[in-house]
Coordinates of C-alpha atoms in Angstrom, one line a residue:
Chain Z
M1 CA 0.0 0.0 0.0
P2 CA 1.3 3.5 -0.8
A3 CA 2.5 5.7 2.0
V4 CA 0.0 8.0 3.8
T5 CA 1.1 11.4 5.2
R6 CA -0.2 13.9 7.6
L7 CA 1.6 17.3 7.7
L8 CA 1.2 19.5 10.7
R9 CA 2.3 22.9 9.8
N10 CA 4.3 24.9 12.4
E11 CA 4.1 22.1 15.0
Y12 CA 7.4 21.2 16.7
L13 CA 8.1 18.1 18.8
D14 CA 11.6 17.3 20.1
S15 CA 13.4 14.2 18.7
L16 CA 12.8 12.1 21.8
V17 CA 9.1 12.6 21.8
L18 CA 9.1 11.9 18.1
M19 CA 11.1 8.7 18.7
H20 CA 8.6 7.5 21.3
L21 CA 5.6 8.4 19.1
S22 CA 7.2 6.7 16.0
N23 CA 7.7 3.5 18.0
E24 CA 4.2 3.6 19.4
V25 CA 2.5 4.3 16.1
S26 CA 4.6 1.6 14.3
S27 CA 3.3 -0.9 16.9
W28 CA -0.4 -0.2 16.1
P29 CA -2.2 -3.1 14.4
G30 CA -2.3 -2.6 10.7
V31 CA 0.7 -0.3 10.6
R32 CA 3.7 -1.6 8.7
Q33 CA 5.9 1.3 9.5
A34 CA 5.5 4.8 10.8
V35 CA 7.9 7.7 11.0
L36 CA 7.3 11.0 12.8
V37 CA 9.9 13.6 12.1
M38 CA 10.4 17.3 11.6
G39 CA 10.5 18.3 7.9
T40 CA 14.2 19.0 7.7
E41 CA 16.1 18.2 4.6
S42 CA 18.0 15.3 6.3
N43 CA 14.7 13.9 7.6
R44 CA 13.1 14.1 4.2
R45 CA 16.0 12.1 2.9
I46 CA 15.3 9.5 5.6
L47 CA 11.7 9.3 4.5
E48 CA 12.8 8.8 0.9
Q49 CA 15.1 6.0 1.9
V50 CA 12.2 4.1 3.6
G51 CA 9.8 4.8 0.8
L52 CA 7.6 7.3 2.7
L53 CA 8.4 10.5 1.0
T54 CA 5.1 11.4 -0.6
G55 CA 4.3 14.5 -2.6
V56 CA 2.9 16.1 0.6
A57 CA 6.0 15.2 2.6
R58 CA 8.2 16.8 -0.1
T59 CA 6.6 20.2 0.7
A60 CA 7.4 20.0 4.4
T61 CA 9.7 22.7 5.9
P62 CA 11.8 22.3 9.1
Q63 CA 8.9 24.1 10.9
D64 CA 6.5 21.3 10.0
L65 CA 5.9 17.9 11.7
V66 CA 5.6 15.0 9.2
I67 CA 3.7 11.9 10.1
A68 CA 4.3 9.2 7.4
A69 CA 3.1 5.6 7.5
E70 CA 2.7 2.6 5.4
L71 CA -0.4 0.6 6.2
E72 CA -1.6 -3.0 5.9
P73 CA -4.6 -3.4 3.6
S74 CA -6.6 -4.2 6.7
L75 CA -6.3 -0.6 8.0
G76 CA -7.9 2.2 6.0
E77 CA -6.3 5.6 5.7
A78 CA -9.3 7.3 7.3
E79 CA -9.3 5.0 10.2
F80 CA -5.6 5.5 10.7
M81 CA -5.8 9.2 10.6
A82 CA -8.7 9.3 13.0
R83 CA -6.7 7.2 15.5
L84 CA -3.7 9.5 14.9
D85 CA -5.7 12.6 15.6
Q86 CA -7.0 11.1 18.8
R87 CA -3.5 10.2 19.9
M88 CA -2.2 13.7 19.2
R89 CA -5.1 15.3 21.0
A90 CA -4.5 13.0 24.0
R91 CA -0.9 14.2 24.1
Q92 CA -2.0 17.8 24.1
R93 CA -4.3 17.1 27.0
T94 CA -2.1 15.0 29.2
G95 CA 1.3 16.4 28.5
S96 CA 2.6 19.8 29.2
A97 CA 2.7 20.2 25.5
S98 CA 0.3 23.1 25.3
Q99 CA 1.6 25.0 28.3
G100 CA 4.6 27.3 28.4
Y101 CA 6.1 30.3 26.8
S102 CA 6.6 30.7 23.1
D103 CA 9.8 32.6 23.4
L104 CA 12.8 32.5 25.8
V105 CA 13.2 36.3 26.2
T106 CA 9.6 36.7 27.5
A107 CA 10.0 33.7 29.8
L108 CA 13.2 35.2 31.3
R109 CA 11.7 38.7 31.7
D110 CA 8.7 37.2 33.5
H111 CA 10.8 35.0 35.7
P112 CA 13.8 37.0 37.1
E113 CA 14.1 34.3 39.8
A114 CA 15.1 31.7 37.2
R115 CA 18.9 31.8 37.3
L116 CA 19.7 29.1 34.8
V117 CA 18.5 28.0 31.3
S118 CA 18.8 24.4 30.2
I119 CA 19.0 24.2 26.4
S120 CA 18.6 21.1 24.3
L121 CA 17.6 22.4 20.9
P122 CA 18.8 21.3 17.5
G123 CA 22.4 22.6 17.4
E124 CA 22.1 25.3 14.9
H125 CA 19.5 27.1 17.1
A126 CA 21.2 26.4 20.5
A127 CA 23.8 29.1 20.1
V128 CA 21.1 31.8 19.5
A129 CA 19.2 30.8 22.6
A130 CA 22.4 30.5 24.7
R131 CA 23.4 34.1 23.7
Q132 CA 20.0 35.4 24.6
A133 CA 20.2 33.7 28.0
L134 CA 23.7 35.0 28.7
K135 CA 22.8 38.5 27.6
L136 CA 19.9 38.4 30.1
D137 CA 22.4 37.3 32.8
R138 CA 21.5 33.7 33.2
H139 CA 23.8 30.7 33.6
V140 CA 23.4 28.2 30.7
F141 CA 23.5 24.4 30.6
C142 CA 23.7 23.5 26.9
F143 CA 23.2 19.8 26.1
S144 CA 23.1 20.4 22.3
Q145 CA 25.8 19.3 20.0
H146 CA 26.7 20.7 16.6
V147 CA 27.4 24.3 17.8
T148 CA 30.3 25.7 15.9
L149 CA 33.7 26.3 17.7
D150 CA 33.5 30.0 16.9
D151 CA 30.1 30.2 18.5
E152 CA 31.2 28.2 21.5
L153 CA 34.2 30.5 22.1
A154 CA 32.1 33.7 21.7
L155 CA 29.5 32.3 24.1
K156 CA 32.1 31.4 26.7
K157 CA 33.8 34.7 26.4
L158 CA 30.5 36.4 26.9
A159 CA 29.8 34.2 30.0
V160 CA 33.2 35.0 31.5
E161 CA 32.7 38.8 31.0
R162 CA 29.4 38.6 32.8
G163 CA 30.4 36.3 35.6
L164 CA 28.2 33.4 34.4
L165 CA 28.7 29.7 33.7
M166 CA 28.3 28.4 30.2
M167 CA 28.1 24.6 30.6
G168 CA 28.5 23.2 27.2
P169 CA 27.6 23.0 24.3
D170 CA 27.8 19.3 24.2
C171 CA 27.5 19.1 28.0
G172 CA 25.9 15.7 28.8
T173 CA 25.5 16.2 32.5
A174 CA 26.0 18.5 35.5
I175 CA 24.9 18.7 39.1
V176 CA 24.3 22.2 40.4
D177 CA 23.0 23.0 43.9
G178 CA 22.0 19.3 44.2
V179 CA 20.0 19.4 41.0
G180 CA 20.9 17.0 38.1
L181 CA 20.9 18.4 34.6
G182 CA 21.0 16.3 31.5
F183 CA 21.9 12.7 32.2
A184 CA 22.5 13.0 35.9
N185 CA 22.8 10.5 38.7
R186 CA 21.3 11.0 42.1
V187 CA 24.1 11.5 44.5
R188 CA 24.4 12.8 48.1
S189 CA 25.6 16.3 48.8
G190 CA 29.2 16.6 50.1
S191 CA 32.4 18.4 49.8
I192 CA 33.9 17.2 46.4
G193 CA 33.4 19.6 43.5
L194 CA 34.0 18.5 39.9
V195 CA 34.8 20.4 36.7
S196 CA 34.5 18.1 33.8
A197 CA 34.8 18.1 30.0
S198 CA 33.7 14.5 30.0
G199 CA 30.0 13.6 30.4
S200 CA 30.2 9.8 31.2
G201 CA 33.4 10.4 33.1
L202 CA 31.7 12.8 35.3
Q203 CA 28.9 10.3 35.9
E204 CA 31.3 7.5 36.7
V205 CA 33.3 9.6 39.1
V206 CA 30.3 11.0 41.0
C207 CA 28.7 7.5 41.3
L208 CA 31.9 6.0 42.6
I209 CA 32.2 8.8 45.1
H210 CA 28.6 8.3 46.2
R211 CA 29.0 4.5 46.5
A212 CA 32.1 5.1 48.6
G213 CA 30.1 7.2 51.1
A214 CA 31.2 10.7 50.1
G215 CA 29.3 13.4 48.3
I216 CA 29.3 16.1 45.7
S217 CA 29.2 19.9 46.2
Q218 CA 28.8 20.9 42.6
A219 CA 29.7 19.1 39.3
I220 CA 30.2 21.6 36.5
G221 CA 30.2 20.2 33.0
V222 CA 32.0 22.4 30.5
G223 CA 31.5 20.5 27.2
G224 CA 33.8 18.0 25.6
R225 CA 35.9 20.6 23.7
D226 CA 36.6 23.1 26.4
L227 CA 40.1 22.0 27.2
R228 CA 41.2 21.8 23.6
A229 CA 42.4 24.6 21.3
P230 CA 41.1 27.2 20.6
L231 CA 39.0 27.2 23.8
N232 CA 41.9 26.2 25.9
G233 CA 40.0 25.7 29.1
I234 CA 38.2 29.1 29.2
M235 CA 35.2 27.7 31.1
A236 CA 37.1 25.1 33.0
E237 CA 39.3 27.8 34.5
A238 CA 36.2 29.9 35.4
A239 CA 34.5 26.9 37.0
V240 CA 37.6 26.0 39.0
R241 CA 37.9 29.5 40.4
W242 CA 34.2 29.4 41.2
L243 CA 34.6 26.1 43.1
G244 CA 37.7 27.6 44.8
Q245 CA 35.5 30.2 46.4
D246 CA 32.7 27.9 47.3
S247 CA 32.9 27.1 51.0
H248 CA 31.1 23.7 50.5
T249 CA 33.8 22.5 48.1
Q250 CA 36.9 21.1 50.0
V251 CA 38.3 18.9 47.2
I252 CA 38.4 19.7 43.4
V253 CA 38.3 17.0 40.7
L254 CA 39.2 17.9 37.1
L255 CA 38.3 15.6 34.2
A256 CA 39.0 15.9 30.5
K257 CA 39.2 13.6 27.6
S258 CA 42.2 15.6 26.4
A259 CA 43.7 19.0 27.2
S260 CA 45.9 21.4 25.3
V261 CA 49.1 22.5 27.0
Q262 CA 47.7 25.9 27.5
A263 CA 44.5 24.5 29.0
R264 CA 46.4 22.3 31.4
R265 CA 48.5 25.2 32.6
R266 CA 45.5 27.5 32.9
V267 CA 43.2 25.2 34.9
L268 CA 46.1 23.8 37.1
D269 CA 47.2 27.4 37.9
A270 CA 43.6 28.2 38.8
A271 CA 43.4 25.1 41.0
R272 CA 46.8 25.9 42.7
A273 CA 45.7 29.5 43.3
C274 CA 42.5 28.4 45.2
G275 CA 44.6 26.2 47.5
K276 CA 42.3 23.3 47.6
P277 CA 43.4 19.7 47.1
T278 CA 42.9 18.8 43.5
V279 CA 42.7 15.5 41.7
V280 CA 43.2 15.5 37.9
D281 CA 42.4 12.9 35.2
F282 CA 43.3 14.2 31.7
L283 CA 42.6 10.9 30.1
S284 CA 45.0 11.1 27.2
G285 CA 47.6 13.4 28.7
E286 CA 51.0 12.9 30.4
I287 CA 50.9 13.2 34.1
A288 CA 54.4 14.4 34.7
D289 CA 53.7 18.1 34.3
L290 CA 51.0 17.9 37.1
R291 CA 53.6 17.6 39.8
P292 CA 54.6 21.3 40.1
S293 CA 50.9 22.2 40.4
G294 CA 50.5 20.0 43.5
A295 CA 47.6 18.2 42.0
V296 CA 47.2 14.5 42.5
A297 CA 47.3 12.7 39.2
A298 CA 44.9 9.9 38.4
D299 CA 45.0 7.7 35.3
T300 CA 41.5 6.3 35.7
F301 CA 38.1 7.6 36.7
E302 CA 38.1 5.1 39.6
K303 CA 41.5 6.3 40.8
C304 CA 40.2 9.9 40.5
A305 CA 37.2 9.1 42.7
S306 CA 39.1 7.1 45.3
E307 CA 41.8 9.8 45.6
A308 CA 39.1 12.5 46.0
V309 CA 37.3 10.4 48.7
R310 CA 40.6 9.9 50.4
L311 CA 41.3 13.6 50.5
T312 CA 38.0 14.2 52.3
G313 CA 39.3 11.9 55.1
L314 CA 37.2 8.9 54.2
A315 CA 39.0 5.6 53.4
R316 CA 37.0 3.0 51.6
P317 CA 38.3 0.0 49.6
P318 CA 37.2 -0.1 46.0
S319 CA 34.0 -2.0 45.4
P320 CA 34.6 -5.6 44.3
G321 CA 33.0 -7.0 41.2
A322 CA 30.0 -9.2 41.2
G323 CA 29.2 -12.3 39.2
D324 CA 31.6 -15.1 38.2
S325 CA 35.0 -14.9 39.8
E326 CA 38.0 -14.1 37.7
V327 CA 39.1 -17.8 38.0
A328 CA 35.7 -18.9 36.7
L329 CA 36.0 -16.4 33.8
Q330 CA 39.5 -17.7 33.0
A331 CA 38.1 -21.2 32.8
R332 CA 35.3 -20.0 30.4
V333 CA 37.9 -18.3 28.2
A334 CA 39.9 -21.5 28.2
E335 CA 36.9 -23.4 26.9
M336 CA 36.0 -21.0 24.2
P337 CA 36.6 -21.8 20.5
S338 CA 40.1 -20.7 19.5
S339 CA 38.6 -18.2 17.0
R340 CA 37.1 -16.1 19.8
R341 CA 40.1 -14.1 20.7
F342 CA 39.3 -10.4 20.3
V343 CA 37.8 -7.8 22.6
R344 CA 34.7 -5.9 21.4
G345 CA 33.7 -2.8 23.4
L346 CA 30.1 -1.5 22.8
Y347 CA 29.8 1.8 24.6
A348 CA 27.1 4.3 25.2
G349 CA 29.4 6.7 27.1
G350 CA 32.2 8.3 25.0
S351 CA 34.6 8.9 27.9
L352 CA 34.2 5.4 29.2
C353 CA 34.9 4.2 25.7
G354 CA 38.1 6.4 25.7
E355 CA 39.1 5.0 29.1
A356 CA 38.7 1.5 27.8
T357 CA 41.0 2.0 24.8
H358 CA 43.7 3.5 27.1
I359 CA 43.5 0.7 29.6
L360 CA 43.6 -1.9 26.9
E361 CA 46.6 -0.1 25.3
K362 CA 48.5 -0.1 28.6
S363 CA 48.2 -4.0 28.4
G364 CA 49.5 -3.9 24.9
I365 CA 46.1 -4.5 23.3
R366 CA 45.6 -2.0 20.5
A367 CA 41.9 -1.7 19.7
A368 CA 40.5 0.1 16.7
S369 CA 37.9 2.7 17.7
N370 CA 35.8 5.5 16.3
L371 CA 36.8 7.9 19.0
E372 CA 38.8 10.2 16.8
E373 CA 37.0 9.7 13.5
P374 CA 34.3 7.5 12.1
L375 CA 35.4 4.1 10.9
S376 CA 35.0 3.7 7.1
E377 CA 34.8 -0.1 7.6
R378 CA 34.8 -2.6 10.5
P379 CA 38.4 -3.7 10.9
A380 CA 39.2 -7.3 12.0
G381 CA 40.7 -7.6 15.5
H382 CA 40.1 -5.7 18.8
L383 CA 37.4 -3.1 18.4
V384 CA 35.9 -0.5 20.8
L385 CA 33.0 1.5 19.6
D386 CA 31.5 4.7 21.0
L387 CA 27.8 4.3 19.9
G388 CA 27.0 7.8 21.1
A389 CA 29.3 9.3 18.5
E390 CA 27.8 11.6 15.9
E391 CA 27.7 9.0 13.1
Y392 CA 25.5 6.8 15.2
T393 CA 23.2 9.4 16.6
Q394 CA 22.1 11.3 13.5
G395 CA 18.3 10.9 13.3
R396 CA 18.2 8.8 16.5
A397 CA 18.4 9.4 20.2
H398 CA 21.6 8.9 22.2
P399 CA 22.1 5.2 23.3
F400 CA 21.7 6.3 26.9
I401 CA 18.0 6.7 25.9
D402 CA 17.6 4.4 22.9
P403 CA 19.3 1.1 23.4
R404 CA 18.2 -0.5 20.1
L405 CA 21.5 0.1 18.2
R406 CA 23.6 -1.5 20.9
S407 CA 21.2 -4.4 21.1
L408 CA 21.8 -5.1 17.4
E409 CA 25.6 -4.7 18.0
I410 CA 25.4 -7.2 20.8
Q411 CA 23.8 -9.8 18.5
Q412 CA 26.4 -9.0 15.9
A413 CA 29.2 -9.6 18.4
F414 CA 27.8 -13.0 19.3
A415 CA 27.5 -13.8 15.6
D416 CA 31.1 -12.8 15.0
E417 CA 33.1 -15.8 16.0
S418 CA 36.2 -13.7 16.5
V419 CA 34.8 -11.9 19.5
G420 CA 35.9 -13.5 22.8
I421 CA 35.3 -10.7 25.3
L422 CA 32.4 -8.3 25.2
L423 CA 32.8 -5.1 27.2
I424 CA 29.8 -2.8 27.8
D425 CA 28.7 0.1 29.9
V426 CA 25.3 0.3 31.5
V427 CA 24.6 3.9 32.5
L428 CA 21.8 4.9 34.8
G429 CA 20.4 8.3 35.7
L430 CA 17.8 11.0 35.0
G431 CA 17.0 11.2 31.3
C432 CA 18.4 7.7 30.6
H433 CA 16.5 4.6 29.5
P434 CA 14.2 3.4 32.3
D435 CA 15.7 -0.2 32.2
P436 CA 19.1 -0.2 30.4
A437 CA 20.2 -3.5 32.0
G438 CA 16.9 -5.0 30.9
A439 CA 17.6 -4.0 27.3
V440 CA 21.1 -5.5 27.5
V441 CA 19.8 -8.7 29.0
E442 CA 17.1 -9.0 26.3
A443 CA 19.7 -8.5 23.6
L444 CA 22.0 -11.1 25.2
Q445 CA 19.2 -13.6 25.4
K446 CA 18.3 -13.2 21.7
A447 CA 21.9 -13.4 20.8
S448 CA 22.6 -16.6 22.7
D449 CA 19.4 -18.1 21.4
A450 CA 20.6 -17.5 17.9
H451 CA 24.3 -18.0 18.2
G452 CA 25.0 -20.1 21.3
K453 CA 27.1 -19.2 24.3
G454 CA 29.1 -16.5 22.7
P455 CA 31.8 -14.3 24.3
V456 CA 32.4 -13.6 28.0
V457 CA 30.4 -10.4 28.9
I458 CA 31.8 -7.9 31.3
A459 CA 29.9 -4.7 32.2
C460 CA 30.4 -1.6 34.3
L461 CA 27.3 -0.3 35.9
C462 CA 27.4 3.4 36.3
G463 CA 24.7 4.5 38.8
T464 CA 23.6 4.7 42.4
P465 CA 21.0 3.0 44.5
E466 CA 19.1 6.3 44.5
D467 CA 18.8 6.5 40.7
R468 CA 15.3 5.8 39.5
Q469 CA 16.5 2.6 37.7
G470 CA 18.0 1.4 41.0
Y471 CA 21.6 0.2 41.0
D472 CA 20.8 -3.0 42.9
R473 CA 17.9 -3.9 40.6
Q474 CA 19.9 -3.3 37.5
L475 CA 22.8 -5.3 39.0
A476 CA 20.6 -8.2 39.8
R477 CA 19.3 -8.3 36.2
L478 CA 22.8 -8.4 34.7
L479 CA 24.1 -11.0 37.2
H480 CA 21.1 -13.2 36.4
A481 CA 22.0 -13.1 32.7
G482 CA 25.5 -14.3 33.5
V483 CA 27.2 -10.9 33.1
H484 CA 30.2 -10.1 35.2
V485 CA 29.7 -6.6 36.7
A486 CA 32.9 -4.9 37.7
G487 CA 33.1 -2.5 40.6
S488 CA 34.1 0.3 38.3
H489 CA 34.6 1.0 34.7
A490 CA 38.4 0.8 35.0
A491 CA 38.1 -2.6 36.8
A492 CA 35.9 -3.8 33.9
A493 CA 38.3 -2.7 31.3
Q494 CA 41.3 -4.1 33.3
L495 CA 39.6 -7.5 33.6
A496 CA 38.8 -7.5 29.9
A497 CA 42.5 -6.7 29.2
R498 CA 43.7 -9.6 31.5
L499 CA 41.4 -12.1 29.9
T500 CA 42.3 -11.0 26.4
T501 CA 46.0 -11.3 27.2
L502 CA 45.2 -14.8 28.6
I503 CA 43.6 -15.7 25.2
E504 CA 46.6 -14.3 23.4
V505 CA 49.0 -16.4 25.5
K506 CA 46.9 -19.5 25.0
H507 CA 46.9 -19.1 21.2
G508 CA 50.5 -17.8 21.0
Chain W
M1 CA 33.4 34.9 37.8
G2 CA 34.2 33.8 41.4
D3 CA 35.3 37.4 42.1
Q4 CA 31.7 38.2 42.7
L5 CA 31.6 35.7 45.5
P6 CA 33.1 36.3 49.0
P7 CA 35.5 33.4 49.7
T8 CA 33.6 32.0 52.6
Q9 CA 30.2 31.8 50.9
A10 CA 28.6 28.6 49.6
A11 CA 28.3 29.1 45.9
R12 CA 24.8 29.0 44.7
L13 CA 23.8 28.9 41.0
L14 CA 20.1 28.5 41.2
G15 CA 19.0 30.9 43.9
E16 CA 16.7 30.1 46.8
R17 CA 13.7 28.8 44.8
K18 CA 15.5 26.6 42.3
V19 CA 13.7 27.8 39.2
I20 CA 15.1 26.6 35.8
V21 CA 14.0 27.6 32.3
N22 CA 13.9 24.5 30.0
L23 CA 14.2 25.0 26.3
G24 CA 14.1 21.8 24.3
V25 CA 13.7 18.2 25.1
E26 CA 10.7 17.5 27.3
V27 CA 12.3 14.5 29.1
F28 CA 14.7 16.9 30.8
E29 CA 11.8 19.0 31.9
E30 CA 10.2 16.0 33.6
S31 CA 13.6 15.1 35.2
L32 CA 13.8 18.6 36.7
R33 CA 10.2 18.4 38.1
L34 CA 11.0 15.0 39.6
Q35 CA 13.8 16.7 41.6
G36 CA 11.4 19.4 42.9
V37 CA 12.6 22.1 40.6
E38 CA 10.2 24.7 39.4
V39 CA 10.4 24.6 35.6
V40 CA 9.5 27.5 33.3
A41 CA 8.9 25.7 30.0
V42 CA 9.5 27.4 26.6
R43 CA 7.7 25.6 23.8
W44 CA 10.3 26.2 21.1
Q45 CA 9.4 26.3 17.4
P46 CA 11.9 26.4 14.6
P47 CA 12.0 30.0 13.4
A48 CA 10.8 30.7 9.9
P49 CA 13.8 31.5 7.7
M50 CA 14.7 35.2 7.5
P51 CA 17.3 37.2 5.8
Q52 CA 20.7 37.3 7.6
D53 CA 20.6 41.1 8.1
V54 CA 17.2 41.0 9.7
A55 CA 18.2 38.2 12.0
Q56 CA 21.3 40.1 13.0
L57 CA 19.3 43.3 13.6
L58 CA 16.8 41.4 15.8
D59 CA 19.7 39.9 17.8
E60 CA 21.2 43.4 18.3
L61 CA 17.9 44.9 19.4
L62 CA 17.6 42.3 22.2

């Protein structure tokens, strides 16, 4: 049956709402496939690829919502449209869809008590909104990606001039005054303050701190590019100085995937000037030049968290892993077919993915990855993938929210008889999928039904018992499915490295 | 930045009432409400295309 289309002029819904609605409408009886998208050029191309670009859909503009579907003969167009109208009306009634301001400036002028604006618009519009907010003296948390470097630098300069924080763009998470922004975990208040250019790294460190019994004063995300040229730590420096003057913050933690020489000097000088003990993890950087700054160097997120906790006066041993013992895992590895000899990392968190490649490399295991640039083809051998990278998230939600892509990758890893160790992250928190462990377990079940026992599966579970998904409930699900859950991400990657080395030794 | 803040004061970003303006994804709005934050929602619509000079003029007028 040909495609049917409903065009709603000047009706905007965000990509997550559209993803949920697309899934829901696709599951209706009589619907072969349904796609709800804004009428951007790239979305029109997607509609064309799946055979749903009708003449009406071709006229859509980025301001218009396109609902396109292919129906079974059993479902008439009129009946489908009536049901669709009913669903959209229900959304209007039950959701907050119809309430709210139509423009940011009016909202800010009416609410002088609102000190912060959280922005998660399509990237090309995020910079405009952030500039408006800063000009009206509000702090900004900007989740959006695809803001140009020039815009980012201009926004951060404006923020510094006005004594404001510009968290992001591309800031996945932050915790300010106890409130989680973006993908944030529920953690107790305490005396450790973070400044981070790494979203999943920040989540891992605050969760480990919480699970060790300490707490967080503030966790300021600055966006993934802040410590690289040409930004060179402009906002990280401002955030460190700000934490330096916050009486609740006794220990400062600095996290970045990579940092330019200028950025390192700048933020370390700021940390030294504030006189508070500081722990630093610049994932890919040398640690030698940290010594003059007096900062404690950490080479993993786990070490970062444990050093910060130690500096607050608490001493807790690292959490042990759960599931099969390492000896039992070694025995499983020994029994595996000799073809299963490579590690496959399937990550939702980019910084966790980065940490995995570093830890593997330290053990002499060089894994290909898409961290620096997209892979043109899947190489044979060890492979660690960041499934939250741009090439995987265009037209779909981040894997913290939408686990389907990783589920497919898990099945592919089982089908690929060269994969011996499967390494994954399960990330909990506000805004994340309500049951990420459940999605992993379901994928593992399908994969083992189709392909047999498959690789050894090692996971890190990034979350706290207070997260809405519940650390303990998620842990139980993974353990029940035979997954080894390490006490931290570093421990997971180190275990994967040891088992991979064992396989290499076994096969010469 | 921190120069505005006396050294002994607890830094506060959100003010007493914890009010945040949310512009974009509705999921984040719900997350904020779950944490007891008062949310001012802005129902954003993609702007109609306009000539660059008009857009710049509007931006400067703000």
